PDB file of C-alpha atoms and ligand atoms in Angstrom:
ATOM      1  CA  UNK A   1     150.338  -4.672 127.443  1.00 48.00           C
ATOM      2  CA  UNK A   2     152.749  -4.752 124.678  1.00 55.00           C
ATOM      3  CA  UNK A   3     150.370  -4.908 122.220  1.00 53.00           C
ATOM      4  CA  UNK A   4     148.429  -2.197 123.159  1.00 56.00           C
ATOM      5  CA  UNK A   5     149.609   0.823 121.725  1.00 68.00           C
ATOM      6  CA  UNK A   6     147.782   3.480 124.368  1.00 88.00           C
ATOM      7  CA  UNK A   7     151.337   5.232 123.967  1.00 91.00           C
ATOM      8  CA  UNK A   8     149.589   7.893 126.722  1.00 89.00           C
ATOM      9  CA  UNK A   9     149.365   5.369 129.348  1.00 94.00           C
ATOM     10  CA  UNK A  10     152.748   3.815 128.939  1.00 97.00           C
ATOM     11  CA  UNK A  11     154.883   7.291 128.983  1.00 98.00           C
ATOM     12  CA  UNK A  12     155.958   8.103 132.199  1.00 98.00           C
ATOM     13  CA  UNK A  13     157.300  11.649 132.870  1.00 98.00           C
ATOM     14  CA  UNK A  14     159.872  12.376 135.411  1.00 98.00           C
ATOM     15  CA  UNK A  15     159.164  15.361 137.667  1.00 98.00           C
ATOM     16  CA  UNK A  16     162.640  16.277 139.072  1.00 97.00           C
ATOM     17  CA  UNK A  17     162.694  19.474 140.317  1.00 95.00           C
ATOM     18  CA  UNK A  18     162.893  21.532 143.497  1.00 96.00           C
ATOM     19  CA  UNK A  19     160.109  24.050 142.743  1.00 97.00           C
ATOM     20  CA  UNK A  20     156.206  22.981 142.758  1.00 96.00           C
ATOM     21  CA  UNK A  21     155.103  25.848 140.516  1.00 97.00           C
ATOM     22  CA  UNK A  22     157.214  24.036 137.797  1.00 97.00           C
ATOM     23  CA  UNK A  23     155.826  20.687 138.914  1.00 97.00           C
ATOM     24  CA  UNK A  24     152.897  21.971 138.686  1.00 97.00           C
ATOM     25  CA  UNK A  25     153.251  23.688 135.031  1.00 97.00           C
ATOM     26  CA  UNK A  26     154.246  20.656 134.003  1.00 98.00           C
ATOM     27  CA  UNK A  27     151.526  18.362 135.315  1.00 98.00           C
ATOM     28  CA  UNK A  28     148.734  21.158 133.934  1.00 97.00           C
ATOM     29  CA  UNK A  29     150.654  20.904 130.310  1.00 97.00           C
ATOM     30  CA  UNK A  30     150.761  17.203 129.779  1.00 97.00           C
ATOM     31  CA  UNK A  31     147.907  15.985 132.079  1.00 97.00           C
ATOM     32  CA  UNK A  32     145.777  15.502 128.960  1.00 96.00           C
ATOM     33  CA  UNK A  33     147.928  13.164 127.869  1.00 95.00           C
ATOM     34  CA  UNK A  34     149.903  11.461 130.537  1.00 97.00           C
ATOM     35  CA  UNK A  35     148.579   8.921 133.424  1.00 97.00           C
ATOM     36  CA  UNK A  36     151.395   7.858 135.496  1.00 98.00           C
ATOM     37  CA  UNK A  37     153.792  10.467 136.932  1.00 98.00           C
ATOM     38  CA  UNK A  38     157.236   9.649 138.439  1.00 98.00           C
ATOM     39  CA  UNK A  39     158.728  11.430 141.622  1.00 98.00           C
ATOM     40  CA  UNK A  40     162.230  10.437 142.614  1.00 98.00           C
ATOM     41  CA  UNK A  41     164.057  11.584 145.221  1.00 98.00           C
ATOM     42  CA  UNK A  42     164.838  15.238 144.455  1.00 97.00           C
ATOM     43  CA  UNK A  43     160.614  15.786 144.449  1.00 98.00           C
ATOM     44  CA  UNK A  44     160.312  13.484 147.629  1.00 98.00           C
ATOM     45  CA  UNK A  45     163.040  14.765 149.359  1.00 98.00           C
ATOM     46  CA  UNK A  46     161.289  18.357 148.995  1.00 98.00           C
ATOM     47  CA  UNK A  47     158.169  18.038 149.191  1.00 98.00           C
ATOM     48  CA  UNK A  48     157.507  14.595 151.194  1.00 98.00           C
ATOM     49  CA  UNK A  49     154.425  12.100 150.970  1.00 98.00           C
ATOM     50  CA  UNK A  50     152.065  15.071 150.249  1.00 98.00           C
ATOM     51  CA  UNK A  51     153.253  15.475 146.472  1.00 98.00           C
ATOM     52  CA  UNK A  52     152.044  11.844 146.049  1.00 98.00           C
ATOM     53  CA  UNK A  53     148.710  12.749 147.512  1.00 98.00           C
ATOM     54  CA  UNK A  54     148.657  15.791 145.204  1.00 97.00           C
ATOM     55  CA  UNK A  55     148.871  14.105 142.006  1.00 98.00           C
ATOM     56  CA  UNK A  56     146.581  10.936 143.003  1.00 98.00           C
ATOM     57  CA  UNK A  57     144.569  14.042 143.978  1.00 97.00           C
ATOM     58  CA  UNK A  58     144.496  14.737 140.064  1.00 97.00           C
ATOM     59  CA  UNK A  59     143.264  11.425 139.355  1.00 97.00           C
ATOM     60  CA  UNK A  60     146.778  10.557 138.085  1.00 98.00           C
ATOM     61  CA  UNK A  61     149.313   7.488 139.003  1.00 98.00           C
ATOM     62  CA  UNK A  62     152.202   7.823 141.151  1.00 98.00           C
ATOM     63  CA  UNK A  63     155.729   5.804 140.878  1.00 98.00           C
ATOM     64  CA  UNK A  64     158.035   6.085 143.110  1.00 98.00           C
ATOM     65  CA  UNK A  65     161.223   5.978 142.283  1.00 98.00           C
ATOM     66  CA  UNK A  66     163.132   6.175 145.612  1.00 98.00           C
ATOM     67  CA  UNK A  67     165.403   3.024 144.423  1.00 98.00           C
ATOM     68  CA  UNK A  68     165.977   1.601 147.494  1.00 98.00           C
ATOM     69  CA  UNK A  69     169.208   0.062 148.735  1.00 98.00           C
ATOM     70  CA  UNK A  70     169.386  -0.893 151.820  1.00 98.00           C
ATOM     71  CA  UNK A  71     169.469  -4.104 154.933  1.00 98.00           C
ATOM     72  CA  UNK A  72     166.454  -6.063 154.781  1.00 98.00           C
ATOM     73  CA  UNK A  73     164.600  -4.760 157.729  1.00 98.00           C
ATOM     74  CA  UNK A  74     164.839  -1.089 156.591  1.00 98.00           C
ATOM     75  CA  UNK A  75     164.240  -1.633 153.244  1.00 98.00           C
ATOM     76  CA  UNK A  76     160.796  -3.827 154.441  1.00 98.00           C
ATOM     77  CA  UNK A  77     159.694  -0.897 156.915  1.00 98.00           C
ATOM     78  CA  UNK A  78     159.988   1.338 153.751  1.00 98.00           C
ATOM     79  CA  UNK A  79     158.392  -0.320 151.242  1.00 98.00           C
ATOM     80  CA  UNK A  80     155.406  -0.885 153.770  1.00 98.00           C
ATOM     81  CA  UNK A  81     155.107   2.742 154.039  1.00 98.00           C
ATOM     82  CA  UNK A  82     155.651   3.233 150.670  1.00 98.00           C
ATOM     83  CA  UNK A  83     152.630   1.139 148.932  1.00 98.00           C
ATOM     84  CA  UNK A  84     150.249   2.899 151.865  1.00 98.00           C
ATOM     85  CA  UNK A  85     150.514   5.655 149.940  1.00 98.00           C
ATOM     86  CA  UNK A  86     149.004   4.031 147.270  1.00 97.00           C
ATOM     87  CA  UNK A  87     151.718   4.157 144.249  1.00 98.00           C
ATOM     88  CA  UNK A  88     151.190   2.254 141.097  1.00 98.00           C
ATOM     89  CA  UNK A  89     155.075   1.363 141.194  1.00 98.00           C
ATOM     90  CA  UNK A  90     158.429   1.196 143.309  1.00 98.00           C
ATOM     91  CA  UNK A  91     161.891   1.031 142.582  1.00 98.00           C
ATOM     92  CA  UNK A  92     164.638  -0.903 144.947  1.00 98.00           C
ATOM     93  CA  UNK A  93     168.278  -1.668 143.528  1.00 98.00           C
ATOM     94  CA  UNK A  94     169.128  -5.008 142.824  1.00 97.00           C
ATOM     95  CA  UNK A  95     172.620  -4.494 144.061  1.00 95.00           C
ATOM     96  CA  UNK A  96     171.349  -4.645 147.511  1.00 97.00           C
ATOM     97  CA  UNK A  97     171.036  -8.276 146.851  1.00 97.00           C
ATOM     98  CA  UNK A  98     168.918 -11.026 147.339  1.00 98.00           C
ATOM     99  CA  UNK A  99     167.610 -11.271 151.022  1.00 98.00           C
ATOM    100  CA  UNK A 100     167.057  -7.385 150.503  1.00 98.00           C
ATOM    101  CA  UNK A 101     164.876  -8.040 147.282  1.00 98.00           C
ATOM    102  CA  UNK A 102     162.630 -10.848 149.214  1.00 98.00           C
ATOM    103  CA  UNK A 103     161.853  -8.609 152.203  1.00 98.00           C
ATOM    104  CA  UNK A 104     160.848  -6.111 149.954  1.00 98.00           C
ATOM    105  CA  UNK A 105     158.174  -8.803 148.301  1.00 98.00           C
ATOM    106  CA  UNK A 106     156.890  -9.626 151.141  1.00 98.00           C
ATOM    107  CA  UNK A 107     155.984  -6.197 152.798  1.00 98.00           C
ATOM    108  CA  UNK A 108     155.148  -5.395 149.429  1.00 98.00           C
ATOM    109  CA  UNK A 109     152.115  -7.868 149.713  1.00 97.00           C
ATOM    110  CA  UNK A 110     151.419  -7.526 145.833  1.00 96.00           C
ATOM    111  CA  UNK A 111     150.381  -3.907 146.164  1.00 98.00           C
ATOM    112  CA  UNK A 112     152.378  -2.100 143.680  1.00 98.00           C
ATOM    113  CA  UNK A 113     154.737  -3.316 141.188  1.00 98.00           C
ATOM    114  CA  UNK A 114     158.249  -3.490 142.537  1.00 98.00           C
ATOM    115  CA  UNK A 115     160.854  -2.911 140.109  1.00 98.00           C
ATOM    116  CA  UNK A 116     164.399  -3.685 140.523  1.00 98.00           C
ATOM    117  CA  UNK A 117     167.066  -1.103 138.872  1.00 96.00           C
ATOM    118  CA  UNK A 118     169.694  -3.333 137.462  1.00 92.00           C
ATOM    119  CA  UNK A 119     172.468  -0.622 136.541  1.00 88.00           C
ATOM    120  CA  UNK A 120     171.714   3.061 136.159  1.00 85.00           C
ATOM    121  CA  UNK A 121     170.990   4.348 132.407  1.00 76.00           C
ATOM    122  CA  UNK A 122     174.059   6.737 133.504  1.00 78.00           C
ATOM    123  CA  UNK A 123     176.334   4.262 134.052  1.00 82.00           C
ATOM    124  CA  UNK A 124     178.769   2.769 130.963  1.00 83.00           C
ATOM    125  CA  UNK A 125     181.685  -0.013 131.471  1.00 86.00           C
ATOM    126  CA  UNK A 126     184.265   2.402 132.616  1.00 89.00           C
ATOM    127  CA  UNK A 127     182.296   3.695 135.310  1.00 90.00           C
ATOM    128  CA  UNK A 128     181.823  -0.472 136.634  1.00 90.00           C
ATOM    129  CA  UNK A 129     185.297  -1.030 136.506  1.00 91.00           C
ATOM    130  CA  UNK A 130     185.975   2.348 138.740  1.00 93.00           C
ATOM    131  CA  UNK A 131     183.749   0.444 140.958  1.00 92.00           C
ATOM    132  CA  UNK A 132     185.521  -2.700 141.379  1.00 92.00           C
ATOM    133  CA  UNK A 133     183.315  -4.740 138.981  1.00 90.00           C
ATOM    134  CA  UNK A 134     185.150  -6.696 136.197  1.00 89.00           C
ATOM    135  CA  UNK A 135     182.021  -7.154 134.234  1.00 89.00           C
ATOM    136  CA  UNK A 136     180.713  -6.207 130.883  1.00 89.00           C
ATOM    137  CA  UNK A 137     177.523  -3.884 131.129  1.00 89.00           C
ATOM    138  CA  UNK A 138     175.462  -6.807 129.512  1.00 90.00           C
ATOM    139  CA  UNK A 139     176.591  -9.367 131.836  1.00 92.00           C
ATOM    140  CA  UNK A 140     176.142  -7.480 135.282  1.00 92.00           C
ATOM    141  CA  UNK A 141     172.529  -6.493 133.831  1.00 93.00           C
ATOM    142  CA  UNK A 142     171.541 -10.026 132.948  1.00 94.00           C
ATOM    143  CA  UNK A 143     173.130 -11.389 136.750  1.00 95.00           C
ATOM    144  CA  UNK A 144     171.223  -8.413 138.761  1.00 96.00           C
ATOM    145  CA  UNK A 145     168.048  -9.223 136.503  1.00 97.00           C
ATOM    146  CA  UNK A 146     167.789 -12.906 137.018  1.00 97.00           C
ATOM    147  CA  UNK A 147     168.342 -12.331 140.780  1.00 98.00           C
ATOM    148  CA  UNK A 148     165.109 -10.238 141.224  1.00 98.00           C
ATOM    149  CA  UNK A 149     163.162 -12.399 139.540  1.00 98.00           C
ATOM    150  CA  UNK A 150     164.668 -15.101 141.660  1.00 98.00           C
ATOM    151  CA  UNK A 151     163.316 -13.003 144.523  1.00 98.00           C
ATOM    152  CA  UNK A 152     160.148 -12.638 143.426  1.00 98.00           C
ATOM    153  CA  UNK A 153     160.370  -9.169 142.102  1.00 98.00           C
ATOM    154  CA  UNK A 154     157.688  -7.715 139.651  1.00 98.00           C
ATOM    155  CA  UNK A 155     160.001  -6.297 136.861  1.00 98.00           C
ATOM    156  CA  UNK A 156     162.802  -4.123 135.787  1.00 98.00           C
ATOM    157  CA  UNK A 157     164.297  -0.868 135.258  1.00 96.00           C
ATOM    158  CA  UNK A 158     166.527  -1.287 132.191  1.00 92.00           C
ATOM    159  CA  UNK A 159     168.076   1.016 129.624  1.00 89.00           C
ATOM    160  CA  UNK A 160     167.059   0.433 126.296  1.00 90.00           C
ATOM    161  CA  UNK A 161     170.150  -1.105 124.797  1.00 88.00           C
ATOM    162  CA  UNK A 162     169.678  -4.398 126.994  1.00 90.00           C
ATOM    163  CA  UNK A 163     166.236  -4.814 126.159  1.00 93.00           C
ATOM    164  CA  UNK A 164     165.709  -7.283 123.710  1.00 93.00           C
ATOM    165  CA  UNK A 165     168.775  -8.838 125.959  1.00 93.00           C
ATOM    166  CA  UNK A 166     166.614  -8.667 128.941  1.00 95.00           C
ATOM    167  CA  UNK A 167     163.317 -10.178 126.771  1.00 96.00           C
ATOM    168  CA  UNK A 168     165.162 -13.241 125.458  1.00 95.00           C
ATOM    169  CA  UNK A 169     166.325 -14.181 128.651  1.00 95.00           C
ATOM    170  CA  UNK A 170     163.058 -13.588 130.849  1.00 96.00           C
ATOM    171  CA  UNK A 171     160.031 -13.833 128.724  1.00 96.00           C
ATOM    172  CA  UNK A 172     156.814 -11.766 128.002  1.00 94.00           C
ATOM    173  CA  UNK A 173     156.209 -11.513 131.655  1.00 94.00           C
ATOM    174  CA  UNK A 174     158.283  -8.792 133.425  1.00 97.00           C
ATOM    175  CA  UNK A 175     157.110  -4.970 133.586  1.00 97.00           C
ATOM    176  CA  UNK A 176     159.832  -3.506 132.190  1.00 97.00           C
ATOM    177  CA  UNK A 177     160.688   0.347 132.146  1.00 97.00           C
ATOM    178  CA  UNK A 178     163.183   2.244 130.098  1.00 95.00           C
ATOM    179  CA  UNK A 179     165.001   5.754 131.115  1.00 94.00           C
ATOM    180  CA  UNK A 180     166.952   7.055 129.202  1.00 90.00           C
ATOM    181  CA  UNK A 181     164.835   7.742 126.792  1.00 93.00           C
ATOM    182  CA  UNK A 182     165.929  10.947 124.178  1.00 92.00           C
ATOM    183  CA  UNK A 183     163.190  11.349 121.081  1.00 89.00           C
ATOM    184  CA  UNK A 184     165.235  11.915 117.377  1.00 80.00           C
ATOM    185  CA  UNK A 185     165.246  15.869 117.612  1.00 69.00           C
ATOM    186  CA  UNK A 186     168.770  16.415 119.070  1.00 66.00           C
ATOM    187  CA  UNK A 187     167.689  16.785 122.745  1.00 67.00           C
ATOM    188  CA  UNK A 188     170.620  16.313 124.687  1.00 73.00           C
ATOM    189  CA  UNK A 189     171.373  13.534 126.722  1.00 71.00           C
ATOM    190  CA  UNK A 190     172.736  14.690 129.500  1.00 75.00           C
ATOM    191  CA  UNK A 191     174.470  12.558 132.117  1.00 71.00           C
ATOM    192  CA  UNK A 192     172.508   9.955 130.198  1.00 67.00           C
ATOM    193  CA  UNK A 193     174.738   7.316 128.621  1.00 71.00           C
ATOM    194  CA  UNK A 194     172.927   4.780 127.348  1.00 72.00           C
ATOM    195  CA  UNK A 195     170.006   6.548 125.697  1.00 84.00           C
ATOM    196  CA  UNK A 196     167.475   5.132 122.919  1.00 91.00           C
ATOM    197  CA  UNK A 197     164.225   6.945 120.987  1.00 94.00           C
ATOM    198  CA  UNK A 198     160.636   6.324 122.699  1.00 95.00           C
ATOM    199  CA  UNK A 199     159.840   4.041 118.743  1.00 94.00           C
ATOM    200  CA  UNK A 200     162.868   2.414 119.418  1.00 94.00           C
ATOM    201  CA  UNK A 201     162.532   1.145 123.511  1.00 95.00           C
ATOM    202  CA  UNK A 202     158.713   0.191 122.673  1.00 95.00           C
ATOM    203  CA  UNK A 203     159.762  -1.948 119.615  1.00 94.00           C
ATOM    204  CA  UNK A 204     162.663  -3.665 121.731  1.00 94.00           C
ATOM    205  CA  UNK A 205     159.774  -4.790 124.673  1.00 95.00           C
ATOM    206  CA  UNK A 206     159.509  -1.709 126.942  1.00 96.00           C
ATOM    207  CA  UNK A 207     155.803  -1.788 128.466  1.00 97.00           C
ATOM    208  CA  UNK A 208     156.498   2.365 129.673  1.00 98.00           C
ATOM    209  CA  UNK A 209     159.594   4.779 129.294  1.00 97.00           C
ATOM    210  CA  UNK A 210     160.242   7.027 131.311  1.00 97.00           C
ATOM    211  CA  UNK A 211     161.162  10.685 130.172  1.00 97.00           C
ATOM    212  CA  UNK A 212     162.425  13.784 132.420  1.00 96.00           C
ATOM    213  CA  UNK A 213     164.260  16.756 130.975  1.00 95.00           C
ATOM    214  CA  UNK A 214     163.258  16.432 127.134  1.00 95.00           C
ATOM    215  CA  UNK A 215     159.822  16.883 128.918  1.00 96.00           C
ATOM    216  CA  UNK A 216     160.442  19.108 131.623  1.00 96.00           C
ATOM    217  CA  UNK A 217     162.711  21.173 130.033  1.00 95.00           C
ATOM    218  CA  UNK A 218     161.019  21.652 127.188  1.00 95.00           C
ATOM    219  CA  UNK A 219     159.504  25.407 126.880  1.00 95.00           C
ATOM    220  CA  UNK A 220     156.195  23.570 125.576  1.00 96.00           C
ATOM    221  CA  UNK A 221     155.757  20.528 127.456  1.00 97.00           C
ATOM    222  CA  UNK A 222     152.430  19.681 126.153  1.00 97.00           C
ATOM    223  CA  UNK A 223     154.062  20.181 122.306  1.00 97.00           C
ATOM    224  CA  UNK A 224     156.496  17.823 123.417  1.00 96.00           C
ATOM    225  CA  UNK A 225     154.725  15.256 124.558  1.00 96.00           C
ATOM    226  CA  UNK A 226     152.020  15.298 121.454  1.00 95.00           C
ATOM    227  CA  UNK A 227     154.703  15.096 119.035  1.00 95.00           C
ATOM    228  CA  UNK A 228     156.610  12.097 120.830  1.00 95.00           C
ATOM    229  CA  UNK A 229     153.116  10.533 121.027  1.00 94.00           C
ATOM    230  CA  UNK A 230     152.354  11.226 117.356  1.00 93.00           C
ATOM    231  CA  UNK A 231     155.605  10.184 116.146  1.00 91.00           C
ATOM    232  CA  UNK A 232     154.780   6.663 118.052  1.00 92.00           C
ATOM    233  CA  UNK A 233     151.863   6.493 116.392  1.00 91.00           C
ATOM    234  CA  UNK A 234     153.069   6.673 113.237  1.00 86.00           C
ATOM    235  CA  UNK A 235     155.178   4.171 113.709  1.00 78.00           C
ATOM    236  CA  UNK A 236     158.091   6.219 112.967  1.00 66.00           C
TER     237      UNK A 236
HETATM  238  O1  LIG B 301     165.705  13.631 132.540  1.00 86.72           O
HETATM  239  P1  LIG B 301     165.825  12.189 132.134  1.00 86.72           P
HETATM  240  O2  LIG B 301     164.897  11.811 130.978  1.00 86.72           O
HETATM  241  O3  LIG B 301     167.246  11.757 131.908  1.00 86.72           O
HETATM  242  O4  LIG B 301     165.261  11.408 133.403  1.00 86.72           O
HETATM  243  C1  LIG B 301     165.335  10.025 133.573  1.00 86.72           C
HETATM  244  C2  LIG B 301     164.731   9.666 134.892  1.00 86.72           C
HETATM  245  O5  LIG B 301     164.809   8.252 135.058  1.00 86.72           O
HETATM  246  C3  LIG B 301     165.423  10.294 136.089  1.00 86.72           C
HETATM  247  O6  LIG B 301     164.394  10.592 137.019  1.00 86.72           O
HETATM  248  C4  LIG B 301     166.323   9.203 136.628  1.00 86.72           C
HETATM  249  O7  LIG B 301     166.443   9.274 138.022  1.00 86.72           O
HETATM  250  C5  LIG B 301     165.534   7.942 136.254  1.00 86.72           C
HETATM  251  N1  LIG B 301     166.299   6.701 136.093  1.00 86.72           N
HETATM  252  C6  LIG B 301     167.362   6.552 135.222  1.00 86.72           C
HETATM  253  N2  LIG B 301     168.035   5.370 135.129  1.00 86.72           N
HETATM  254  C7  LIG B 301     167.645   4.334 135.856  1.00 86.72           C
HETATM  255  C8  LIG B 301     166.569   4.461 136.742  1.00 86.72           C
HETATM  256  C9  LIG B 301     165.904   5.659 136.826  1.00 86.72           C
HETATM  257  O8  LIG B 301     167.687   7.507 134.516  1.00 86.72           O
HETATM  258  N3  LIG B 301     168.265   3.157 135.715  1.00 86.72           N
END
């Protein structure tokens, strides 16, 4: 996968927003270019299952990025109900520990590709310690990584500065996705902390990145997305 550079299959856009018509303006604007689609739990929490059904409708992939975090019995039920829908992917914390992270394998049954989030892209090393973790970033990643794969997860949601971190230590194999992803032009980042260029995540390993606002926000979408494309392309 890395070495295939079909940049439009491996950029995922982020549809957060409360209002369809947007949604929708933004799925008609980069359609052409984009395959996999990511609805999170502002979209879900609107408009339910049926926004899944509308994009696979399109001929488009879904991934769901409800990052689940829960016991093991709940988290099972809802990953169950989750791959019937048919996503490509699925998100689950890795903070909700190991037995969580197995019962999500197996009512996964190898249907979509269950990614673990090891610490959000908004989080930074004051922000851990608030939280009672007396960790660096780097260390805390590379702990909550090695436990999903322990458990049998499929890859890993990682920023884009522990990347190469995250390839040394686990190989080739893993899918891993970057957020956080802001291209050179000055778009802002946002509650983003830990941001890197699209060039930059897919040289360090990334096999997609994810991008929302740069995207969504832009006031030509489909300009947007060509030129990040391009640029990757280039090689610049
Ligand atoms: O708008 P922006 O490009 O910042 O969107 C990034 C998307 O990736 C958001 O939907 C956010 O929920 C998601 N995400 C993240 N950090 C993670 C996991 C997911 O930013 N670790």
């Amino acid at each position: 996968m890395r070495d295939n550079p079909e940049y439009s299959k491996r950029i995922i856009i982020a549809l957060d927003d409360v209002s369809k018509d947007k949604i929708n303006r933004v799925i008609d604007a980069t359609a052409p270019f984009i395959e996999i689609y990511k609805i999170g739990s502002i979209a879900f929490t609107v408009f339910g299952p049926r926004i899944i059904d509308e994009i696979k409708n399109r001929d488009k992939e879904v991934f769901l990025d409800l990052k689940y975090f829960d016991i093991p019995n709940t988290v099972s039920r809802a990953v169950q109900q989750a791959v019937s829908y048919g996503v490509k992917m699925l998100t689950l914390h890795t903070l909700g520990g190991y037995e969580m992270l197995k019962a999500a394998v197996a009512a996964n049954e190898g249907r979509a590709a269950l990614l673990g989030v090891t610490l959000l892209t908004s989080f930074d090393a004051v922000q851990l310690k608030r939280i009672g973790i007396d960790s660096d970033i780097q260390g805390m990643v590379k702990r909550l990584a090695l436990l999903a794969m322990d458990a049998g997860i499929d890859g890993l949601v990682a920023s884009g500065h522990e990347l190469e971190q995250l390839r040394n230590i686990l190989g080739d194999k893993p899918v891993i996705v970057v957020p956080g992803i802001r291209p050179d032009d000055g778009a802002p980042a946002g509650d983003q902390k830990r941001v890197v260029s699209p060039k930059r995540a897919f040289d360090s390993g990334a096999d997609y990145i994810v991008i929302g606002r740069p995207v969504t926000e832009s006031n030509e979408p489909a300009d947007t997305v060509q030129k990040i494309i391009k640029t990757l392309t280039r090689g610049e």
